[in-house]
């Protein structure tokens, strides 16, 4: 059985949000992201005990509680891990995203209850509650189905399904009608590569949609005393961060949001990068790097009379993010030839920088073409994974084997809108190929 | 007259049902309109094909007759997809139609506890929701179970252009009164259509301009009990239609019953008539035509690919436009046939008609097509009728156990809008459901049921013991020197020694290659090849097994027969109606009904919990 994950508390801003894992891999997946002193392997975790620690993964770095219920003494009767994090849709979704990225599968509607039922765990009251909730969920989905964005999304999925169906029907027809299909030729695999690229594009647009919904996360990094905190204060228009001449003033990540031309931007001011013996500051520097890796855009700030050295260049590459070079203090040192020139002190260049941030994160797109749910994105990710597996096995494995992965891929897509893969494939065989005696 | 069970119809479904019933100790009557039509191959002269070959092996593994009967009448045998993986390889045998019929008739007559009766079944007797017998030509025959296997004979009519006859296939009489009687009992009947090409005189064909198609001489036959190879084989021939053929068809399309509204029945898409192919695939310049023998050394040939219901004069013109058929003479013209059959959603997975206890059905009456699909349902209906008589639980094969399970589940859960044909694409556990392991999957079940006799059982045990020993021998290590020598022959290199199994994982190594590394007593190429399949499929089989485990849990949850779906407010309306119509036996079956969503299944689960309190 797969290990499944879902957000178990209602969406929206509550005080606490719970993200739940169920299945054999629950604890091992959880411990990849949950850090807590005295816990490094599954055996260290006492069941039924709430522990305080830090969830580190993706763009999340969050103090939270974790509790582990050992099978069969759990709601589903399987191993369960719950993360209790600060509420808010964005944060819980990020945690879920991270878990799904690590191999958990998005739970289908009612799946926790179904598993609980099969393991003889669920009580009537609970089950009825869940059934009500599922009902409400599908109603909400129905309403949403009329939305334009979601309509576009489903049209895109339908197109992917129809393209992939052609790939599968060609391969299936050649297995079921070897004598007749010898005459038919079709570049099914080439078509499959095209589907793969479209799937990837659709998933990318999911990221865009998510950024628009949750804001662009921008990490401000650079060496000490280049004016990172001043820059943030200048952007926000008030003194959020403490600014001094002392190197290493900023010790922790300071967050603040603002809206620029209708797009939300979340700034993270970080500790300056330098080699130091100060323990607290070193932790801060470690966090700066983590913030940079988790951000959508990194502002690398330096004084405008300096060039990047080799060490900085390799550090920037290590972020593997979109990085904007910011030359600060132009009021003192004058402008540089590349990057964005600003003066945190006078505010010169700040609006240009904000425009540049939006462009770096979203390109020319100001609205996502499609808007999709996390559940849908999970289906797309699985479809992509299976499709890649199929394509990499093409040529070395027999077609009936490759078809196992192709099938998995199309079935993941069918999970989004419902429907029957086998029927459509067989229909396609007979509509496209002249087979049969 | 009183019997334990009565089977109506002695086609491919009827004979399997009757033999299963009699062999399970039931005094059985089998009724046919004409003894000359017993196991008559009304269409193509072959058994097997993709997916269908699997069904034949499965029927055989359960203790059925089709495989043995086909082997005894083979003219040619071929492994389709021979160059592809084991899971999609299917046997197809050309058979002598007369021998096939005669052998089966002899088997029926020789079977103790089985009586063959010629006559027309006119009615099914039902008392208090239970079947009580049948009426044959005005005489009552009582029975506790009845199996309907009426094939394409129910109120059938054949159509050749403007010529329409109230008749069964191949000029046999049809069944005139039973349809109305079944309708009156509330059975949901509907009309399907199928067709067959012309039979032509062998000596009027010019084979020299056609491509000769030979069989395979190095493969096993259908039955697990048949030893050896088929050494004497008869060839088939391949030719093609051409633009002239297509022109003739197009010019006469207004005279085609399919196109001018004469035919209303729904025909199978996978068995299109030649006029259908030409009209629907106008861009194709030619279509394949196979010339196949009807009987050994006989005078008639079957023209596969030229099924039609066009008028006789058009048929003559279009057949004669084909290369090699220029002066062909017709023995029988092609025709379409329409017939009554049941909507299989009215059946349980045991193939029992819902609402009439003890009434079973199988074959084309259930909306399928093909001899093999019919035989598969026939043996299952026979087994279940017997179990009903003896108060035993139904015998239902799951989709992960057999193609038979897929076939019956598809019919009774999803229904069908055209005569249903088996395809490997329909089997989601295709890699596991192979023809080579049909015995391992089903023979122990057949033994438990009582259809597998001692001879078959002992042969099964011996065969699989040897196969297991071979699998075990695959773990023997082979030194680098020998591995390297073999790899070099294949143009590959080896740098380490490895086990036989590891060698087999390489795509370029076949079972034949590793025979020398097996103990002498185990050097059986057929069995080694079968044992190697599991290694060759490796990770893909594991993947399939993971799906199976998950699906099994849903399959094990039984839904009570008396659920009031229509009154379940939490279900969506469509789901309520579909569930009420199908009345699924398990949660798994419920989840496969089109129009039933995961949320509906959650509601059903809630209901089950409530019931258990």
CSV table of N, CA, C and O in Angstrom, one decimal, chain A residues 20 75 109-114 122-137, chain B residues 602-603 606:
chain,number,residue,atom,x,y,z
A,20,UNK,N,-1.3,15.1,7.7
A,20,UNK,CA,-1.2,13.8,8.2
A,20,UNK,C,-0.7,12.8,7.1
A,20,UNK,O,-1.0,12.9,5.9
A,75,UNK,N,-5.7,5.8,13.8
A,75,UNK,CA,-7.1,6.0,13.2
A,75,UNK,C,-7.3,5.1,12.0
A,75,UNK,O,-8.3,4.4,11.9
A,109,UNK,N,-10.3,11.3,-2.0
A,109,UNK,CA,-11.3,11.7,-1.0
A,109,UNK,C,-11.8,10.5,-0.2
A,109,UNK,O,-12.1,9.4,-0.8
A,110,UNK,N,-11.8,10.6,1.1
A,110,UNK,CA,-12.3,9.5,1.9
A,110,UNK,C,-11.3,8.4,2.1
A,110,UNK,O,-11.6,7.4,2.6
A,111,UNK,N,-10.1,8.5,1.6
A,111,UNK,CA,-9.2,7.4,1.6
A,111,UNK,C,-8.7,7.0,3.0
A,111,UNK,O,-8.6,5.8,3.4
A,112,UNK,N,-8.5,8.0,3.9
A,112,UNK,CA,-8.2,7.7,5.3
A,112,UNK,C,-9.2,6.8,5.9
A,112,UNK,O,-9.0,5.8,6.6
A,113,UNK,N,-10.5,7.2,5.7
A,113,UNK,CA,-11.6,6.5,6.2
A,113,UNK,C,-11.7,5.1,5.6
A,113,UNK,O,-12.0,4.1,6.3
A,114,UNK,N,-11.4,5.0,4.3
A,114,UNK,CA,-11.5,3.7,3.7
A,114,UNK,C,-10.5,2.8,4.3
A,114,UNK,O,-10.8,1.6,4.6
A,122,UNK,N,-12.7,2.1,12.1
A,122,UNK,CA,-13.5,3.3,12.1
A,122,UNK,C,-14.8,3.1,12.9
A,122,UNK,O,-15.4,2.0,12.8
A,123,UNK,N,-15.3,4.1,13.6
A,123,UNK,CA,-16.6,4.0,14.2
A,123,UNK,C,-17.6,4.7,13.3
A,123,UNK,O,-17.3,5.5,12.4
A,124,UNK,N,-18.9,4.4,13.6
A,124,UNK,CA,-19.9,4.9,12.7
A,124,UNK,C,-19.9,6.4,12.7
A,124,UNK,O,-20.0,7.0,11.6
A,125,UNK,N,-19.8,7.1,13.9
A,125,UNK,CA,-19.9,8.5,13.9
A,125,UNK,C,-18.8,9.2,13.0
A,125,UNK,O,-19.1,10.1,12.3
A,126,UNK,N,-17.6,8.6,13.2
A,126,UNK,CA,-16.5,9.2,12.4
A,126,UNK,C,-16.8,9.0,10.9
A,126,UNK,O,-16.6,9.9,10.1
A,127,UNK,N,-17.2,7.8,10.5
A,127,UNK,CA,-17.5,7.6,9.1
A,127,UNK,C,-18.5,8.5,8.5
A,127,UNK,O,-18.4,9.0,7.4
A,128,UNK,N,-19.6,8.7,9.3
A,128,UNK,CA,-20.6,9.6,8.8
A,128,UNK,C,-20.1,11.0,8.7
A,128,UNK,O,-20.4,11.7,7.7
A,129,UNK,N,-19.3,11.4,9.6
A,129,UNK,CA,-18.7,12.7,9.5
A,129,UNK,C,-17.9,12.9,8.3
A,129,UNK,O,-18.0,13.9,7.6
A,130,UNK,N,-17.1,11.9,8.0
A,130,UNK,CA,-16.3,11.9,6.8
A,130,UNK,C,-17.1,12.0,5.6
A,130,UNK,O,-16.9,12.7,4.7
A,131,UNK,N,-18.1,11.2,5.5
A,131,UNK,CA,-19.0,11.1,4.3
A,131,UNK,C,-19.6,12.5,4.1
A,131,UNK,O,-19.7,13.0,3.0
A,132,UNK,N,-20.0,13.2,5.2
A,132,UNK,CA,-20.6,14.5,5.1
A,132,UNK,C,-19.5,15.5,4.5
A,132,UNK,O,-19.8,16.2,3.6
A,133,UNK,N,-18.3,15.3,5.0
A,133,UNK,CA,-17.3,16.2,4.6
A,133,UNK,C,-16.9,16.0,3.1
A,133,UNK,O,-16.8,16.9,2.4
A,134,UNK,N,-16.9,14.7,2.7
A,134,UNK,CA,-16.6,14.4,1.3
A,134,UNK,C,-17.7,15.0,0.4
A,134,UNK,O,-17.4,15.6,-0.6
A,135,UNK,N,-18.9,14.9,0.9
A,135,UNK,CA,-20.1,15.5,0.2
A,135,UNK,C,-19.8,17.0,0.0
A,135,UNK,O,-20.0,17.5,-1.1
A,136,UNK,N,-19.5,17.7,1.0
A,136,UNK,CA,-19.3,19.1,1.0
A,136,UNK,C,-18.1,19.4,0.0
A,136,UNK,O,-18.2,20.3,-0.8
A,137,UNK,N,-17.1,18.6,0.1
A,137,UNK,CA,-16.0,18.8,-0.8
A,137,UNK,C,-16.4,18.7,-2.3
A,137,UNK,O,-16.0,19.6,-3.1
B,602,UNK,N,-17.4,5.8,-0.6
B,602,UNK,CA,-17.3,6.1,0.9
B,602,UNK,C,-18.6,6.1,1.5
B,602,UNK,O,-18.8,5.6,2.7
B,603,UNK,N,-19.7,6.5,0.8
B,603,UNK,CA,-21.0,6.4,1.4
B,603,UNK,C,-21.4,5.0,1.6
B,603,UNK,O,-22.0,4.6,2.7
B,606,UNK,N,-19.8,3.6,4.7
B,606,UNK,CA,-20.6,4.1,5.9
B,606,UNK,C,-21.8,3.2,6.1
B,606,UNK,O,-22.1,2.8,7.3
